CSV table of C-alpha atoms and ligand atoms in Angstrom, one decimal:
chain,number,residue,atom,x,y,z
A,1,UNK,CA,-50.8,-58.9,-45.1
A,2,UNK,CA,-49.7,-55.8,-47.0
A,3,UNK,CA,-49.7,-52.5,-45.5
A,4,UNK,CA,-52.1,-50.2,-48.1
A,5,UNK,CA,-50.1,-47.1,-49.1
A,6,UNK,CA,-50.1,-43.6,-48.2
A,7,UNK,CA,-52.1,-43.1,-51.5
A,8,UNK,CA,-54.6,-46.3,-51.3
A,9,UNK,CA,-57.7,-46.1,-51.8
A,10,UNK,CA,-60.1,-46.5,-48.7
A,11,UNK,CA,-63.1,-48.9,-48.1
A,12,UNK,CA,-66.0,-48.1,-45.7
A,13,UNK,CA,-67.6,-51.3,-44.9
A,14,UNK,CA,-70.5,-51.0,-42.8
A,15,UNK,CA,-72.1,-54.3,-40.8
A,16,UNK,CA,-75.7,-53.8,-39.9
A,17,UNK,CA,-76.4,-56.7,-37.5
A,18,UNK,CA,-76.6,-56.7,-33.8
A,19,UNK,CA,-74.2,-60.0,-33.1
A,20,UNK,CA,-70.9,-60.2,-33.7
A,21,UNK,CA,-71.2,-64.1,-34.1
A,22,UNK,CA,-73.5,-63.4,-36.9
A,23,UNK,CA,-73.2,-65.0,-40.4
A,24,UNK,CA,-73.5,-61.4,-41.4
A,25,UNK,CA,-70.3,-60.0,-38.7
A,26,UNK,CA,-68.2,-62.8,-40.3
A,27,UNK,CA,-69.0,-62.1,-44.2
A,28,UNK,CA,-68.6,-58.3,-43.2
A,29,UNK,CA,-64.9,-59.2,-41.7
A,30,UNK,CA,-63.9,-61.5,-44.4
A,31,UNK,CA,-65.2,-58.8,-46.7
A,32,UNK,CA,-62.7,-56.5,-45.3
A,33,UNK,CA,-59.7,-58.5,-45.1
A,34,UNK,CA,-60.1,-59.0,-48.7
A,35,UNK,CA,-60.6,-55.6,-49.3
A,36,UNK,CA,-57.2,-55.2,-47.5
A,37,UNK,CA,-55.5,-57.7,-49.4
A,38,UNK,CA,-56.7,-55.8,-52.3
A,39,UNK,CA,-54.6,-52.6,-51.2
A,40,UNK,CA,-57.9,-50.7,-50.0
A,41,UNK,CA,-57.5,-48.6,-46.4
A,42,UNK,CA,-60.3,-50.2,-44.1
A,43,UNK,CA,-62.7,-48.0,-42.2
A,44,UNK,CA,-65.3,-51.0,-40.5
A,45,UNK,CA,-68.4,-49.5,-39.3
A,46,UNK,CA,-70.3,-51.3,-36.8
A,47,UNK,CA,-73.3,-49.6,-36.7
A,48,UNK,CA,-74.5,-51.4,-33.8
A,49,UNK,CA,-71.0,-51.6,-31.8
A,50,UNK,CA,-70.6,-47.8,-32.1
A,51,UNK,CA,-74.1,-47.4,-30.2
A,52,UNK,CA,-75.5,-45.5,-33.9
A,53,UNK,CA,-79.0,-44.4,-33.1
A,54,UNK,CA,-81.1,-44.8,-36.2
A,55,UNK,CA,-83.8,-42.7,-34.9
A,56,UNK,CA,-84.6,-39.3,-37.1
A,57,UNK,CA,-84.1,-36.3,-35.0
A,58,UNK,CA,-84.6,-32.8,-35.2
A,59,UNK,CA,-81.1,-32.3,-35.8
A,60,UNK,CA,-80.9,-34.2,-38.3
A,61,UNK,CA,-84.5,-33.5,-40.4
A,62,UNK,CA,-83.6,-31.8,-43.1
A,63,UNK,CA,-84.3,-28.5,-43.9
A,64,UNK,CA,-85.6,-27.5,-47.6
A,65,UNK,CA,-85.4,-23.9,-47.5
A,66,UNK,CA,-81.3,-24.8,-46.6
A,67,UNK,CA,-79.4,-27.1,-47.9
A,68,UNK,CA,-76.3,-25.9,-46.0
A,69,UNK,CA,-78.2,-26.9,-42.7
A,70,UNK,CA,-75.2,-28.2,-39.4
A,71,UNK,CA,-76.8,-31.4,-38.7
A,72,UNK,CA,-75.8,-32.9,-35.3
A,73,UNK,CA,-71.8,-33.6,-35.1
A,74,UNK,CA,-72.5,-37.6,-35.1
A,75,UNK,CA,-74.3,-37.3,-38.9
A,76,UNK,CA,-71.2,-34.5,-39.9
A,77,UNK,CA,-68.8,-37.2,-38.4
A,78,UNK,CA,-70.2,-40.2,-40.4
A,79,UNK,CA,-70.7,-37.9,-43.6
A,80,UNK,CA,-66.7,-37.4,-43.4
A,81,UNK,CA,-66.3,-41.4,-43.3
A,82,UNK,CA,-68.6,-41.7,-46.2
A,83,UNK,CA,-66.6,-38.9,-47.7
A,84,UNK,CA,-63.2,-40.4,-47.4
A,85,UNK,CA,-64.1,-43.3,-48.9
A,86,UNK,CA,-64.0,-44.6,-52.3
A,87,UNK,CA,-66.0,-47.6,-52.1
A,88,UNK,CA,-68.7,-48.3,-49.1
A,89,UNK,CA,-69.8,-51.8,-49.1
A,90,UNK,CA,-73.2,-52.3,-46.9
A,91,UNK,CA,-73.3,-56.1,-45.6
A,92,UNK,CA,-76.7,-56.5,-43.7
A,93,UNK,CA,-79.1,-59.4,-43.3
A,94,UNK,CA,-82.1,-58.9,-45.4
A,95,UNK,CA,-85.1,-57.9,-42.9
A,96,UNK,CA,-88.7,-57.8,-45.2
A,97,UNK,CA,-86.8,-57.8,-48.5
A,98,UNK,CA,-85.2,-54.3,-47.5
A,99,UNK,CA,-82.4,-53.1,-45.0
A,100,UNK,CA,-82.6,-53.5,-40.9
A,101,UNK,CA,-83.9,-50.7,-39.0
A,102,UNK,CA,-80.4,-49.4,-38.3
A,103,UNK,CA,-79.2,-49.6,-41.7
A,104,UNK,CA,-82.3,-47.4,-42.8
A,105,UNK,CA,-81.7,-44.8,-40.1
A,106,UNK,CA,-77.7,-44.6,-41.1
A,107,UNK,CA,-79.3,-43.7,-44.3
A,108,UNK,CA,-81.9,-41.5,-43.4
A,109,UNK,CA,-79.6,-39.4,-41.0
A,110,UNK,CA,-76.5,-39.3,-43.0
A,111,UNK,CA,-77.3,-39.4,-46.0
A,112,UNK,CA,-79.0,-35.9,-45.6
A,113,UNK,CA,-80.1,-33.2,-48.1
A,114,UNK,CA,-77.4,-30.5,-48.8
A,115,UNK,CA,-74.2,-33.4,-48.2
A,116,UNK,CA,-75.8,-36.6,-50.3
A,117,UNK,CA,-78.9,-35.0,-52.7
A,118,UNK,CA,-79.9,-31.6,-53.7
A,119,UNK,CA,-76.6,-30.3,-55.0
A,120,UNK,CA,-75.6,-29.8,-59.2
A,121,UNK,CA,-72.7,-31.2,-58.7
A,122,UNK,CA,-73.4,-34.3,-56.2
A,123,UNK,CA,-70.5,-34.7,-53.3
A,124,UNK,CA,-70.4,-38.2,-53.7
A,125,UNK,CA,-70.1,-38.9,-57.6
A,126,UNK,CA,-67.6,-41.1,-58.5
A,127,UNK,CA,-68.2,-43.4,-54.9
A,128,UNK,CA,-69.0,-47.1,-55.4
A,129,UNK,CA,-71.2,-49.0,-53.5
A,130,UNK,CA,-72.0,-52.8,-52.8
A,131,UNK,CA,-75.1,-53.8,-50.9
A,132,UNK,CA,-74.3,-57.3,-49.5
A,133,UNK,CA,-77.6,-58.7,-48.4
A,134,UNK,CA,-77.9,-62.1,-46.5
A,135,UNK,CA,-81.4,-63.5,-47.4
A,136,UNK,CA,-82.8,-66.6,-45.5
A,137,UNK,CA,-84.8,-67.6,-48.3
A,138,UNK,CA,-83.2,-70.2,-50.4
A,139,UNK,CA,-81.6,-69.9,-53.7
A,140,UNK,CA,-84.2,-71.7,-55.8
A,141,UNK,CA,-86.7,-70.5,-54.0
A,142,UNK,CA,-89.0,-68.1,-56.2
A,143,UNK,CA,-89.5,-65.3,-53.7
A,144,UNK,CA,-85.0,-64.4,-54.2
A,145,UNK,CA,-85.5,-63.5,-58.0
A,146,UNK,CA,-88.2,-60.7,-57.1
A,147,UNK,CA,-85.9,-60.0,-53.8
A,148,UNK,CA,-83.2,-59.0,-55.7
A,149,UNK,CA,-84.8,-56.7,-58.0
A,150,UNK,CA,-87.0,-54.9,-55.0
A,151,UNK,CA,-83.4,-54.6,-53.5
A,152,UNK,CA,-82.0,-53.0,-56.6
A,153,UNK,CA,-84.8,-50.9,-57.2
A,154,UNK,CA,-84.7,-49.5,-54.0
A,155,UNK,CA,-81.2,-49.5,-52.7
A,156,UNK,CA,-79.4,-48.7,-56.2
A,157,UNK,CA,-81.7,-46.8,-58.3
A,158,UNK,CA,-84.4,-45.0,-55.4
A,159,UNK,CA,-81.0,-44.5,-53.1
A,160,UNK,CA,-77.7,-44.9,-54.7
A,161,UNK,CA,-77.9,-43.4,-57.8
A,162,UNK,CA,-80.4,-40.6,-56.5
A,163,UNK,CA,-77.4,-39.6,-54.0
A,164,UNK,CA,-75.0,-39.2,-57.0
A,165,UNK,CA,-72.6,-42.8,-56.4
A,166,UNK,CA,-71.6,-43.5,-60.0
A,167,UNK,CA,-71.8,-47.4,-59.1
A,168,UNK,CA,-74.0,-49.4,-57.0
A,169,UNK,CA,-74.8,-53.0,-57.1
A,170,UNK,CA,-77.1,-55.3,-54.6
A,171,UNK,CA,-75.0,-58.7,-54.0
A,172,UNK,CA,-77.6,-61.4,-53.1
A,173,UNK,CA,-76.7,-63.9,-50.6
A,174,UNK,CA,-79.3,-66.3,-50.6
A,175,UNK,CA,-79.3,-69.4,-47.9
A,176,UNK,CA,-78.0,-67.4,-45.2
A,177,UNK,CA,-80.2,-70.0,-42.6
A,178,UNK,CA,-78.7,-72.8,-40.7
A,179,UNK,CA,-82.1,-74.6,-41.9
A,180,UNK,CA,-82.9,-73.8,-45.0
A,181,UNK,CA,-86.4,-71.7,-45.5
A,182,UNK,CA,-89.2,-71.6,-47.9
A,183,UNK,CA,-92.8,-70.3,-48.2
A,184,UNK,CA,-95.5,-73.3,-49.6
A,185,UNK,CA,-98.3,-72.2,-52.0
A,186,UNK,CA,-100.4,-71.6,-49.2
A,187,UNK,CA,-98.4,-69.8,-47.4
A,188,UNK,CA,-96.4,-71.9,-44.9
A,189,UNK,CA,-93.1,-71.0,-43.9
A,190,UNK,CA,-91.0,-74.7,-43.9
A,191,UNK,CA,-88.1,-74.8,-41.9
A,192,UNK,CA,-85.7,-77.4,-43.3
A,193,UNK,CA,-83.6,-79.7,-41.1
A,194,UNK,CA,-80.6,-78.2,-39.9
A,195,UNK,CA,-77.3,-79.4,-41.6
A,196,UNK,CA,-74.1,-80.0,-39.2
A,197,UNK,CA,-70.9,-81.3,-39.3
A,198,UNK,CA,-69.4,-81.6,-42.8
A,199,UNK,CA,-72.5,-80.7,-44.4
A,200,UNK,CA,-72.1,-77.8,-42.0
A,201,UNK,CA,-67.9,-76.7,-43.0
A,202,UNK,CA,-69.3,-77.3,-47.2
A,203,UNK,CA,-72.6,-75.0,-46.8
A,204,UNK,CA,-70.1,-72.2,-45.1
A,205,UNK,CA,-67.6,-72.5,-47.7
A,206,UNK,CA,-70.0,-72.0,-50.4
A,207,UNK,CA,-71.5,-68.9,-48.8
A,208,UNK,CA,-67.5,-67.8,-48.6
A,209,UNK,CA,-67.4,-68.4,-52.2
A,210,UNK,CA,-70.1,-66.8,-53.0
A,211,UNK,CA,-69.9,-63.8,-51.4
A,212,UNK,CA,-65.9,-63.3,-52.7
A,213,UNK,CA,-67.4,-63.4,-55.7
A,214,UNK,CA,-70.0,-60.8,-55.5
A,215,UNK,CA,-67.0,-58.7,-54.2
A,216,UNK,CA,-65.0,-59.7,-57.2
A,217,UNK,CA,-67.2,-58.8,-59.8
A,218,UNK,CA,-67.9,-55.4,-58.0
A,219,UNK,CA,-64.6,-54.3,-58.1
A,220,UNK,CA,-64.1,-55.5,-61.6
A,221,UNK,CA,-66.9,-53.4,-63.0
A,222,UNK,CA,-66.1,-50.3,-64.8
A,223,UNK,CA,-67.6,-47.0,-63.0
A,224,UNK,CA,-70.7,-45.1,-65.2
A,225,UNK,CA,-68.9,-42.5,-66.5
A,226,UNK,CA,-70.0,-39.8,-64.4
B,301,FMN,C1,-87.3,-59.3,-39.1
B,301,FMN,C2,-86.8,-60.3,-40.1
B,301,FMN,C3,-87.2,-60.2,-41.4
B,301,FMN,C4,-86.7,-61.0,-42.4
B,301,FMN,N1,-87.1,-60.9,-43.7
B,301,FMN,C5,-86.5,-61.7,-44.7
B,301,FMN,C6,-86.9,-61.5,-46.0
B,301,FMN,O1,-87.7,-60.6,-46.4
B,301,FMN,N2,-86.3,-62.3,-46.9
B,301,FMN,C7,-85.5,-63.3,-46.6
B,301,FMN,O2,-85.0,-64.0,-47.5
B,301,FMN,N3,-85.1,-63.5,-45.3
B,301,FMN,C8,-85.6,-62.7,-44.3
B,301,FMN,N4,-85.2,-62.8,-43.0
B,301,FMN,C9,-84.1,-63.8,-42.7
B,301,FMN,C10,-82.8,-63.1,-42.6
B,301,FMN,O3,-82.4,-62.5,-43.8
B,301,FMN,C11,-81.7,-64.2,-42.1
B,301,FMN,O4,-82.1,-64.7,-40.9
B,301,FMN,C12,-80.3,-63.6,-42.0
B,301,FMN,O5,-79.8,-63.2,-43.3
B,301,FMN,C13,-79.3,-64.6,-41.5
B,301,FMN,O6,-78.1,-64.0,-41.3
B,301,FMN,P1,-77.6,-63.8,-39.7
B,301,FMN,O7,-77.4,-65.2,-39.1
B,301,FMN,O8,-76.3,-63.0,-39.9
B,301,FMN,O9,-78.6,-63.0,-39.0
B,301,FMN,C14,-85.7,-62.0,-42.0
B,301,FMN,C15,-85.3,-62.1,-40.7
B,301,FMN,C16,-85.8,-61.3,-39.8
B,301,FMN,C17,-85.4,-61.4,-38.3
């Protein structure tokens, strides 16, 4: 692999799961490395490997009446990371059709007024963002359509944009499960058999695929001007 250059651009990719066997660790990794090959400079962010505490704190509660509040040195530390970068790419599993817990409280704590919202001239215009989201459900199933549009509602338009990024996109990974998942008319969850073997190395490969190609696309889309 290429060494990025003095002058490359840099990559925040930040896993949100709390196994590092997980369909979502892998797709993070492999995320990276082709982010690498790309020429980007990695920063990985394990949110759960470096022990982040999502909990709001008093430190960290912003202030209204001051927008130049010191928040705690952990938030100032990840605001620099999210500041260095160029492009952040979230890859999370998708917990109630929104983010994990720990994902949320990255947000809530770093993403603070003052640093991420409440300025004329937002600090982090001209950032990128990708919100890689593993789903269980599968692809045909008619829950993923509404899914993906909650997601980008929320995580683009109610988050992204509101904090200045001049790109963000939700990539949908649907049929994250081993056994494939869907909710009957009534209600039912039904848990599919669980595919091994060949089936098994094909059903991972198309997830690779799939996800390279969200990544793709993402870097080939042109920024809104700012
Ligand atoms: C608390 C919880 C909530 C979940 N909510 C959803 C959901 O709203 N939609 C969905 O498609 N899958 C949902 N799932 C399934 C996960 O998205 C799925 O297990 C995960 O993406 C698989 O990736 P992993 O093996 O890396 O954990 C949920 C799972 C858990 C544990």
């Amino acid at each position: 692999m290429t060494q990025p250059s003095s002058d490359a651009r840099t990559a925040l990719v930040v896993v949100a799961h709390h196994r590092a066997d997980s369909l979502t660790a892998h797709t993070a990794l492999r995320t990276a490395a082709r982010l690498e090959a790309a020429g980007f400079r990695i920063d990985l962010l394990d949110l759960h490997a470096e022990g982040f505490d999502p909990r709001m704190n008093v430190a960290d509660q912003p202030d209204w009446g001051n927008r130049e509040k010191a928040y705690s040195d952990e938030t100032h530390a990840h605001m620099r990371r999210i500041l260095d970068a160029d492009v952040v790419i979230a890859v999370f599993p998708v917990y109630w059709q929104s983010v994990p817990a720990i994902l949320k409280g990255w947000i809530d704590r770093v993403w603070n007024y003052g640093f991420a919202y409440g300025r004329s001239k937002p600090r982090l215009a001209g950032k990128r963002i990708l919100w890689l989201g593993l789903a269980g459900a599968t692809a045909d199933d008619p829950v993923t359509e509404g899914m993906h549009s909650l997601l980008e509602t929320n995580l683009s338009e109610g988050i992204a944009y509101y904090c200045g990024f001049s790109h963000s996109a939700v990539g949908l990974l649907p049929d994250a499960e081993e056994r494939p998942q869907r909710v009957d008319a009534e209600g039912n969850l039904l848990v599919g058999d669980a595919v091994a073997g060949a089936e098994r190395e094909a059903q991972y490969a198309d997830f690779d695929r799939r996800a390279r190609e969200l990544l793709e696309k993402f870097l080939a889309e042109e920024p809104v001007p700012a």
